[in-house]
Amino acid sequence: MIPRIHQQGSNTLGLLHYLYGKGTHEEHIDPHLVASFDGMAPDPGRDPSVTKKDLQHLLDQPLSLLDADQLPDKHVWHCSVRAAPDDPILSDEQWGDIARRTVAATGIDPGDGAGCRWAAVRHADDHIHIIATLVREDGRRPDHHRSGKRAQAECRLLEKELGLHQVAPGDSTAAKRTTSAERHKAERQGRERPAREELRETVRRAVAGATSEEEFFDRLAAAGVLIRKRLAPSGDLLGYKVALPDDRNDEQKPVFYAGSTLSPDLSLPRIRARWAGEPLTQNDDTPTDQTIGPAPSGPSMARRRTAAAAWQAVLVIDHGEDTQVAAHIAAAGELLDALAKTSAAHTRTELREAAFAFERATRSHVTAERGHDRALRQAARDLVYSGPALGRGEDGATTAMVIDMAFFLVTAAAHWHAKKEHAQQAAAARKAAEHLRAAYRAAADIPFGVLYQRGQRLSQPLRQTQAAHLWQAVPELAEQVLAEPGWHALAATLADAEGAGHDPTALLADAARRRELQTADSVSDVLVWRLRRMADLPADATAMPDHTTSAARQGGLSTRTSPRLGVRPRMAR
């Protein structure tokens, strides 16, 4: 249940006309009163003998107690309370009780017999609006300081008592919500999202991996948004605003949003803080993890490097200091933005939704110590400058590899936020993980199917050899792995690693030690991508010589096994 305190106004009758009107899209059906300060206020929605002006006159009577110079400039208090989409429909009596408890909790009518006059109007199944006059019956002003937080706290109690969807408590670090007017405008214009949300996503993508103001603003301009810079008399840049070219107000002027109003971390000072420490480079060749042999180039190499950087970030989130963890989680948001921007169409939608959801998880009251997150920000920059990845071949397979690791990264962030009791951030990270799970399935279906085929073509003796490596390296997990569909892909990967000169047992033991696997949905899936990255094996197994062919023939098996690309890869955790 979401309470929202709207901006104070000075026109009681104007607000009543809206509350009892048809609504912007005629969505106000049967507007009527469900509660009032004395339980006897006239209801112009149900009683044809009274008017909205009658109700306005009753609500504003306490203003007459004050001299003209004592009247508040804005005396109209307005609060809406909305239930979640999956909540049951509440009765008028229940909504009336919610209204009474809301005005009591916020200090509008605390129950002392001299509170403000108010009325609650219901014009939809899922919400009410409360209008009040900010002068008490005794002529004093109400104590409604921090009324938003007080209303939130009361709604958390109401959710439990009424068995409603329980909203995670906020901590004032969330981005500003879109208004109903902005949402209706987006619907009229046929936009997928309101302008505020589109701009927030565009600015976040422009920030991902950027290293200077010039680069940041160049990216914004390339994205097609309008930019207005705020300069000091000295010429120094103080801030910026952005607008969509086709988002106009009634005067046909572009509607600009300051970066800080899009999101607290998109203000210019907060963006500049990301550039602290050692500068990032374009196409940096410094290895981020142990690699053997030549590495792939272009988008696939950027994805391998990103997987390695994400893995190191998981370890920091698991064991690092809070300020370092906060920096890594914020940088993980940049990485997801860059990944969504550069991935192929069949994964782009889910990756975009993952980045959009995770945005809320990147901010908390723990101050990020910038500089420690350089590897993740460099990975985001590499993704952007490596260009769009194809959805097939090595590009497609390494996309599955990096999504698998991004899932671990986001899940680690969810666990950290949960431990810190950051409820909204933890929920956002979990939502992002679900979108990553869907993106992984789309990305991994074909490359994992190829590996599954290779594993099936292994001769029985060679498959037993790989099973022996498994029992030696991870005896506590061997039985579980052998029962998983992904075992065939893991066996093929172990054979590939052995063919490339690695010790399969040692490599597998190292991969398993890197982080616990007991909570993985499919241990074999996780180990396949770790092994192929650590051993520098092509993620796309079709690019490798088939080391299993001769062994398969020695075992009397045909290498013409029918394809089974329909095997559904499963995500970790």
XYZ file of C-alpha atoms in Angstrom:
573
model
C 0.000 0.000 0.000
C 1.553 3.261 -1.142
C 0.657 6.596 0.494
C 1.718 9.698 -1.378
C 1.681 13.242 -0.027
C 1.081 15.580 -2.938
C 2.272 19.153 -3.220
C 0.280 21.561 -1.052
C -2.149 23.845 -2.855
C -4.452 26.786 -2.319
C -7.574 25.786 -4.250
C -9.837 23.444 -2.318
C -12.646 23.626 -4.862
C -10.274 22.930 -7.755
C -9.049 19.723 -6.133
C -12.617 18.650 -5.366
C -13.545 19.161 -9.017
C -10.725 16.768 -9.929
C -11.625 14.196 -7.267
C -15.285 14.141 -8.243
C -14.644 14.567 -11.967
C -14.299 11.937 -14.675
C -10.514 11.918 -14.597
C -8.076 12.494 -17.444
C -9.112 9.256 -19.124
C -12.584 9.003 -17.578
C -11.106 6.522 -15.114
C -12.975 7.994 -12.108
C -15.979 5.689 -11.762
C -18.553 6.484 -9.080
C -16.467 8.946 -7.022
C -17.917 9.131 -3.517
C -17.050 9.916 0.077
C -15.902 7.050 2.312
C -14.963 9.038 5.447
C -14.688 12.586 6.783
C -13.539 14.458 9.887
C -16.972 14.230 11.560
C -18.536 11.378 9.596
C -21.281 13.714 8.379
C -19.731 15.697 5.538
C -21.946 16.142 2.449
C -21.120 13.841 -0.475
C -21.648 15.490 -3.884
C -20.900 12.145 -5.480
C -23.900 10.310 -4.046
C -26.230 13.100 -2.855
C -27.657 15.143 -5.761
C -28.877 17.821 -3.352
C -25.351 18.970 -2.418
C -22.530 20.426 -4.492
C -18.777 20.360 -4.413
C -18.910 23.961 -3.260
C -20.900 22.870 -0.188
C -18.128 20.446 0.734
C -15.458 23.050 0.040
C -17.208 25.569 2.281
C -17.380 23.035 5.128
C -13.723 22.062 4.828
C -12.472 25.657 4.661
C -14.522 27.059 7.570
C -11.533 27.036 10.001
C -9.817 29.592 7.754
C -12.325 32.148 9.016
C -10.751 31.898 12.476
C -7.602 33.598 11.185
C -6.896 37.188 10.268
C -6.002 37.838 6.653
C -2.298 38.206 7.450
C -2.309 34.853 9.277
C -3.782 32.785 6.461
C -1.352 30.212 5.049
C -0.344 30.686 1.422
C -1.155 27.046 0.709
C -3.755 25.496 2.955
C -4.801 22.396 0.960
C -3.257 19.075 2.023
C -3.674 16.166 -0.381
C -2.735 12.525 0.174
C -3.510 9.477 -1.962
C -3.327 5.898 -0.681
C -3.116 3.123 -3.265
C -3.281 -0.653 -2.850
C -1.047 -3.046 -4.797
C -2.411 -4.492 -8.076
C -2.624 -7.994 -6.586
C -4.388 -6.909 -3.382
C -8.048 -7.869 -2.834
C -10.633 -5.134 -3.416
C -11.346 -3.411 -0.119
C -14.770 -2.219 1.006
C -15.743 1.428 1.532
C -15.686 0.766 5.280
C -12.130 -0.536 5.085
C -10.996 2.428 3.002
C -12.709 4.752 5.462
C -10.755 3.202 8.332
C -7.540 3.527 6.312
C -8.292 7.228 5.798
C -8.943 7.825 9.512
C -5.734 6.082 10.513
C -3.752 7.970 7.880
C -4.860 11.427 9.029
C -4.242 10.430 12.641
C -0.747 9.115 11.923
C 0.253 12.162 9.871
C -0.928 14.685 12.454
C -3.729 16.077 10.287
C -6.391 14.846 12.712
C -4.588 13.255 15.685
C -7.803 12.580 17.620
C -7.614 15.420 20.134
C -10.987 16.814 19.107
C -9.583 19.900 17.383
C -7.842 18.490 14.329
C -8.051 19.609 10.722
C -11.165 19.090 8.646
C -10.756 16.440 5.976
C -12.638 14.177 3.590
C -11.665 10.924 1.821
C -12.926 10.303 -1.713
C -12.814 6.938 -3.455
C -13.063 6.953 -7.230
C -11.458 3.602 -8.051
C -11.291 0.125 -6.535
C -7.641 0.422 -5.567
C -7.173 3.860 -4.016
C -8.551 6.877 -2.176
C -7.665 10.560 -2.014
C -7.715 12.531 1.234
C -8.171 16.305 1.127
C -7.677 18.422 4.253
C -7.491 22.086 5.267
C -4.249 22.876 7.084
C -5.847 24.886 9.876
C -7.154 23.117 12.979
C -10.525 23.753 14.612
C -8.713 25.783 17.291
C -7.061 27.998 14.671
C -3.595 26.494 15.082
C -1.560 24.846 12.356
C -1.275 21.045 12.489
C 1.955 19.241 13.313
C 2.322 17.302 10.061
C 6.099 17.377 9.817
C 7.444 14.321 7.967
C 3.877 13.297 7.192
C 5.083 11.146 4.283
C 7.218 8.918 6.505
C 4.494 8.738 9.123
C 1.960 7.670 6.504
C 4.381 5.032 5.209
C 4.822 3.584 8.683
C 1.059 3.391 9.221
C 0.577 1.685 5.850
C 3.116 -0.985 6.793
C 0.937 -1.782 9.833
C -2.242 -1.770 7.751
C -0.734 -4.192 5.235
C -0.081 -6.737 7.954
C -3.462 -6.323 9.607
C -5.424 -6.554 6.340
C -3.285 -9.262 4.748
C -2.211 -7.001 1.865
C 0.968 -7.028 -0.209
C 3.748 -5.838 2.099
C 5.786 -3.048 0.546
C 9.470 -2.846 1.483
C 10.105 0.218 3.680
C 11.942 3.050 1.962
C 15.054 4.931 3.048
C 14.769 8.147 0.985
C 17.390 7.014 -1.543
C 14.924 6.059 -4.284
C 14.558 8.025 -7.488
C 11.535 10.294 -7.690
C 8.421 8.426 -8.779
C 6.687 9.328 -11.990
C 3.478 11.258 -11.454
C 0.085 10.091 -12.685
C 0.117 13.017 -15.125
C 3.440 11.795 -16.550
C 2.109 8.251 -16.892
C -1.080 9.416 -18.613
C 0.960 11.608 -20.944
C 3.121 8.624 -21.890
C -0.013 6.597 -22.659
C -1.388 9.374 -24.872
C 1.901 9.610 -26.736
C 2.233 5.849 -27.104
C 5.471 5.711 -25.114
C 6.662 2.485 -23.551
C 7.672 4.412 -20.426
C 7.128 7.955 -19.107
C 9.659 10.536 -20.277
C 11.268 10.689 -16.829
C 12.030 6.951 -16.896
C 13.260 7.016 -20.504
C 15.627 9.864 -19.679
C 16.850 8.161 -16.509
C 17.750 5.063 -18.516
C 19.414 7.143 -21.264
C 21.519 9.103 -18.793
C 22.563 5.945 -16.938
C 23.704 4.372 -20.199
C 25.646 7.514 -21.066
C 27.393 7.383 -17.680
C 28.340 3.681 -17.951
C 32.111 3.540 -18.291
C 32.427 7.240 -19.147
C 35.554 9.028 -17.908
C 34.917 12.733 -18.452
C 32.216 15.365 -18.789
C 32.995 15.733 -22.479
C 32.505 12.015 -23.115
C 29.350 11.928 -21.011
C 27.719 14.822 -22.852
C 28.850 13.495 -26.226
C 27.081 10.207 -25.438
C 23.929 12.052 -24.394
C 23.956 14.047 -27.626
C 24.492 10.854 -29.639
C 21.468 9.326 -27.875
C 19.342 12.147 -29.301
C 18.331 13.960 -26.115
C 18.274 17.727 -25.694
C 20.840 19.061 -23.205
C 20.780 22.307 -21.258
C 23.855 23.112 -19.133
C 23.837 25.351 -16.077
C 26.930 27.558 -15.884
C 28.354 29.722 -13.108
C 29.313 33.344 -13.871
C 32.884 32.058 -14.093
C 31.861 29.676 -16.861
C 32.232 26.576 -14.682
C 29.649 23.863 -15.247
C 27.288 23.520 -12.281
C 24.671 21.101 -13.553
C 22.645 19.898 -16.497
C 19.125 19.153 -17.652
C 17.899 16.800 -20.368
C 14.703 16.455 -22.393
C 13.258 14.218 -25.063
C 12.842 16.175 -28.319
C 9.185 15.198 -28.711
C 8.147 15.597 -25.056
C 6.560 19.048 -24.965
C 4.428 21.063 -22.552
C 1.252 22.998 -23.403
C 3.391 25.810 -24.830
C 5.172 23.284 -27.096
C 8.440 23.740 -25.243
C 10.631 20.728 -24.329
C 10.132 19.406 -20.783
C 13.568 19.366 -19.158
C 14.564 17.271 -16.140
C 17.617 17.987 -14.010
C 19.900 14.992 -13.512
C 19.305 15.083 -9.755
C 15.529 14.845 -10.264
C 15.950 11.789 -12.482
C 17.911 10.024 -9.754
C 20.008 11.184 -6.780
C 23.167 9.592 -8.230
C 22.742 11.297 -11.617
C 23.468 14.808 -10.372
C 26.644 16.232 -11.896
C 28.643 16.152 -8.616
C 27.697 12.479 -8.041
C 28.624 11.587 -11.622
C 31.982 13.354 -11.253
C 32.648 11.285 -8.120
C 32.679 8.146 -10.285
C 35.733 9.438 -12.124
C 37.889 9.611 -9.008
C 41.109 7.590 -8.942
C 43.002 5.970 -11.784
C 41.401 6.832 -15.145
C 39.824 4.155 -17.295
C 41.230 3.407 -20.725
C 39.688 2.370 -23.995
C 40.504 -1.193 -25.034
C 42.771 -1.728 -22.027
C 44.920 -4.852 -22.557
C 45.731 -5.492 -18.921
C 44.394 -8.961 -18.055
C 41.784 -9.095 -15.313
C 42.021 -12.829 -14.645
C 44.295 -15.751 -15.398
C 44.192 -16.498 -19.120
C 46.173 -18.976 -21.190
C 46.736 -18.670 -24.908
C 45.332 -16.075 -27.290
C 42.110 -14.370 -26.276
C 39.193 -13.651 -28.600
C 38.798 -10.092 -29.843
C 35.941 -7.621 -30.007
C 32.652 -8.092 -28.126
C 33.477 -11.649 -27.081
C 36.731 -10.607 -25.427
C 34.969 -7.749 -23.656
C 32.445 -10.242 -22.301
C 35.144 -12.602 -21.049
C 36.880 -9.725 -19.309
C 33.573 -8.592 -17.865
C 32.899 -12.078 -16.471
C 36.318 -12.023 -14.796
C 35.735 -8.550 -13.337
C 32.280 -9.569 -12.118
C 33.763 -12.613 -10.423
C 36.270 -10.492 -8.501
C 33.455 -8.112 -7.550
C 31.430 -11.017 -6.118
C 34.320 -11.793 -3.772
C 34.474 -8.162 -2.651
C 30.731 -8.064 -1.996
C 31.001 -11.290 -0.010
C 33.965 -10.238 2.124
C 34.797 -6.530 1.589
C 34.284 -3.398 3.636
C 30.854 -1.795 3.344
C 32.099 1.314 1.514
C 33.903 -0.853 -1.034
C 30.863 -3.087 -1.454
C 28.636 -0.056 -2.087
C 31.030 1.114 -4.815
C 31.030 -2.299 -6.488
C 27.228 -2.533 -6.417
C 26.936 0.928 -7.972
C 29.433 -0.069 -10.671
C 27.489 -3.285 -11.264
C 24.622 -1.057 -12.342
C 26.884 0.512 -14.981
C 27.915 -2.940 -16.145
C 24.293 -4.047 -16.595
C 23.475 -0.848 -18.488
C 26.406 -1.444 -20.831
C 25.519 -5.111 -21.295
C 21.907 -4.265 -22.146
C 23.048 -1.608 -24.606
C 25.389 -3.930 -26.516
C 23.698 -7.334 -26.483
C 21.730 -8.997 -29.271
C 17.994 -8.593 -29.697
C 16.953 -11.944 -28.207
C 18.507 -11.032 -24.836
C 18.242 -7.245 -24.931
C 14.750 -6.863 -23.479
C 15.413 -8.973 -20.383
C 18.829 -7.370 -19.887
C 17.284 -3.949 -20.166
C 14.664 -4.877 -17.573
C 17.401 -6.276 -15.315
C 19.352 -3.010 -15.528
C 16.175 -0.988 -14.970
C 15.280 -3.014 -11.863
C 18.816 -3.064 -10.436
C 19.037 0.732 -10.617
C 17.225 0.881 -7.261
C 19.795 -1.463 -5.709
C 22.728 0.808 -6.590
C 21.896 3.414 -3.925
C 21.763 3.169 -0.155
C 22.893 5.224 2.813
C 26.262 3.448 2.745
C 28.668 5.871 1.082
C 30.507 4.323 -1.848
C 34.301 4.583 -1.715
C 35.079 5.170 -5.356
C 38.247 3.846 -6.985
C 37.814 0.285 -5.735
C 35.256 -0.290 -8.465
C 37.663 0.425 -11.323
C 37.633 -3.107 -12.753
C 33.849 -3.162 -13.095
C 33.710 0.320 -14.579
C 36.505 -0.630 -16.992
C 34.480 -3.691 -17.960
C 31.448 -1.497 -18.653
C 33.617 0.770 -20.788
C 35.068 -2.208 -22.690
C 31.562 -3.476 -23.418
C 30.499 -0.109 -24.814
C 33.593 0.368 -26.976
C 33.734 -3.228 -28.208
C 30.444 -2.619 -29.978
C 27.244 -4.674 -30.276
C 27.593 -8.437 -29.930
C 26.063 -10.876 -32.350
C 23.617 -13.367 -30.937
C 25.573 -16.339 -32.289
C 29.046 -17.862 -32.290
C 31.594 -16.732 -29.729
C 29.714 -13.468 -29.136
C 26.530 -15.311 -28.242
C 28.274 -17.912 -26.085
C 30.329 -15.354 -24.134
C 27.126 -13.373 -23.603
C 25.724 -16.439 -21.819
C 28.980 -16.665 -19.855
C 28.852 -13.067 -18.653
C 25.118 -13.184 -17.871
C 25.763 -16.254 -15.715
C 28.374 -14.324 -13.737
C 26.236 -11.171 -13.645
C 23.519 -13.271 -12.033
C 25.952 -14.227 -9.241
C 26.980 -10.582 -8.893
C 23.403 -9.344 -8.584
C 22.475 -12.179 -6.214
C 25.453 -11.340 -3.994
C 24.252 -7.721 -3.952
C 20.767 -8.881 -2.926
C 22.210 -10.902 -0.034
C 24.365 -7.969 1.135
C 21.433 -5.557 1.049
C 19.267 -8.068 2.903
C 21.903 -8.385 5.657
C 21.973 -4.590 5.949
C 18.145 -4.530 6.077
C 17.977 -2.489 2.870
C 14.608 -3.961 1.949
C 13.877 -2.029 -1.245
C 17.388 -2.525 -2.602
C 17.355 -6.246 -1.859
C 13.978 -6.619 -3.560
C 15.236 -4.706 -6.606
C 18.317 -6.908 -6.896
C 16.206 -10.064 -6.652
C 13.932 -8.752 -9.403
C 16.967 -8.011 -11.567
C 18.221 -11.554 -10.968
C 14.975 -12.989 -12.335
C 15.361 -10.973 -15.523
C 18.972 -12.155 -15.803
C 17.777 -15.722 -15.375
C 15.459 -15.281 -18.374
C 18.192 -13.577 -20.413
C 20.596 -16.412 -19.625
C 18.191 -19.037 -20.882
C 17.806 -17.176 -24.167
C 21.568 -16.681 -24.551
C 22.707 -20.155 -23.424
C 20.222 -22.352 -25.269
C 22.275 -22.856 -28.438
C 25.863 -22.883 -27.058
C 24.864 -25.198 -24.220
C 23.065 -27.439 -26.672
C 26.294 -27.767 -28.679
C 28.225 -28.714 -25.547
C 25.506 -31.198 -24.621
C 25.931 -32.870 -28.008
C 29.691 -33.081 -27.574
C 29.235 -34.650 -24.162
C 26.817 -37.224 -25.531
C 29.321 -38.184 -28.225
C 31.992 -39.026 -25.671
C 32.805 -42.716 -25.491
C 31.836 -44.520 -22.313
C 35.491 -44.867 -21.154
C 36.157 -41.155 -21.746
C 32.969 -40.183 -19.952
C 34.007 -42.370 -17.015
C 37.385 -40.647 -17.000
C 35.710 -37.237 -16.704
C 33.461 -38.584 -13.951
C 36.566 -39.734 -12.097
C 37.993 -36.190 -12.352
C 34.707 -34.919 -10.930
C 34.774 -37.334 -7.957
C 38.389 -36.386 -7.231
C 37.856 -32.627 -7.446
C 34.458 -32.185 -5.762
C 33.395 -35.449 -4.096
C 30.691 -33.661 -2.100
C 28.980 -32.467 -5.304
C 29.756 -35.290 -7.713
C 26.542 -37.257 -7.251
C 24.398 -34.143 -7.737
C 26.313 -33.048 -10.850
C 26.124 -36.491 -12.468
C 22.336 -36.392 -12.131
C 22.015 -32.993 -13.813
C 21.273 -32.585 -17.554
C 24.238 -30.222 -17.719
C 26.664 -33.029 -16.842
C 27.102 -33.835 -20.540
C 28.218 -30.245 -21.217
C 30.577 -30.329 -18.242
C 32.088 -33.638 -19.368
C 32.705 -32.156 -22.830
C 34.314 -29.080 -21.240
C 36.615 -31.246 -19.093
C 37.618 -33.158 -22.221
C 38.277 -29.873 -24.053
C 40.391 -28.619 -21.142
C 42.403 -31.838 -21.068
C 42.900 -31.623 -24.830
C 44.222 -28.080 -24.375
C 46.871 -29.315 -21.902
C 45.199 -28.635 -18.567
C 44.879 -30.946 -15.581
C 41.078 -31.400 -15.428
C 41.036 -32.389 -11.753
C 43.094 -29.400 -10.600
C 41.188 -26.985 -12.828
C 37.821 -28.269 -11.627
C 38.859 -28.123 -7.982
C 40.016 -24.530 -8.477
C 36.754 -23.562 -10.165
C 34.683 -25.118 -7.383
C 36.725 -23.410 -4.636
C 36.065 -19.968 -6.014
C 32.640 -19.742 -4.390
C 30.119 -22.063 -2.762
C 27.935 -24.053 -5.140
C 25.478 -25.688 -2.765
C 22.734 -23.171 -3.601
C 23.122 -23.405 -7.383
C 20.149 -24.601 -9.430
C 22.588 -26.314 -11.766
C 26.134 -26.778 -10.508
C 27.255 -28.149 -13.857
C 26.099 -25.007 -15.717
C 28.104 -22.788 -13.395
C 31.219 -24.954 -13.614
C 31.070 -25.111 -17.426
C 31.366 -21.328 -17.796
C 33.979 -21.016 -15.055
C 36.128 -23.722 -16.631
C 35.847 -22.365 -20.151
C 36.824 -18.907 -18.959
C 39.658 -20.053 -16.684
C 41.120 -22.425 -19.288
C 40.629 -19.865 -22.058
C 38.521 -22.327 -24.036
C 36.216 -20.914 -26.721
C 32.780 -20.374 -25.237
C 31.371 -21.443 -28.586
C 32.359 -25.119 -28.759
C 31.745 -25.265 -32.523
C 34.942 -23.233 -32.914
C 37.026 -26.064 -31.399
C 38.366 -29.230 -33.021
C 36.304 -32.174 -31.825
C 38.713 -33.890 -29.420
C 36.028 -36.488 -28.707
C 35.753 -37.928 -32.214
C 38.567 -40.474 -32.066
C 37.649 -41.487 -28.537
C 34.029 -41.932 -29.578
C 35.017 -44.139 -32.476
C 37.267 -46.218 -30.214
C 34.258 -46.772 -28.004
C 32.184 -47.944 -30.969
C 29.855 -44.921 -30.962
C 28.814 -42.946 -34.036
C 29.692 -39.281 -34.129
C 26.502 -38.646 -36.052
C 24.358 -38.435 -32.960
C 21.188 -36.479 -33.697
C 21.261 -32.879 -32.402
C 19.616 -32.055 -29.092
C 19.600 -28.302 -28.954
C 16.376 -28.262 -26.989
C 18.136 -28.901 -23.665
C 17.215 -26.032 -21.408
C 20.247 -24.570 -19.597
C 19.602 -23.660 -15.996
C 20.811 -20.713 -14.028
C 22.901 -20.728 -10.867
C 21.221 -20.169 -7.505
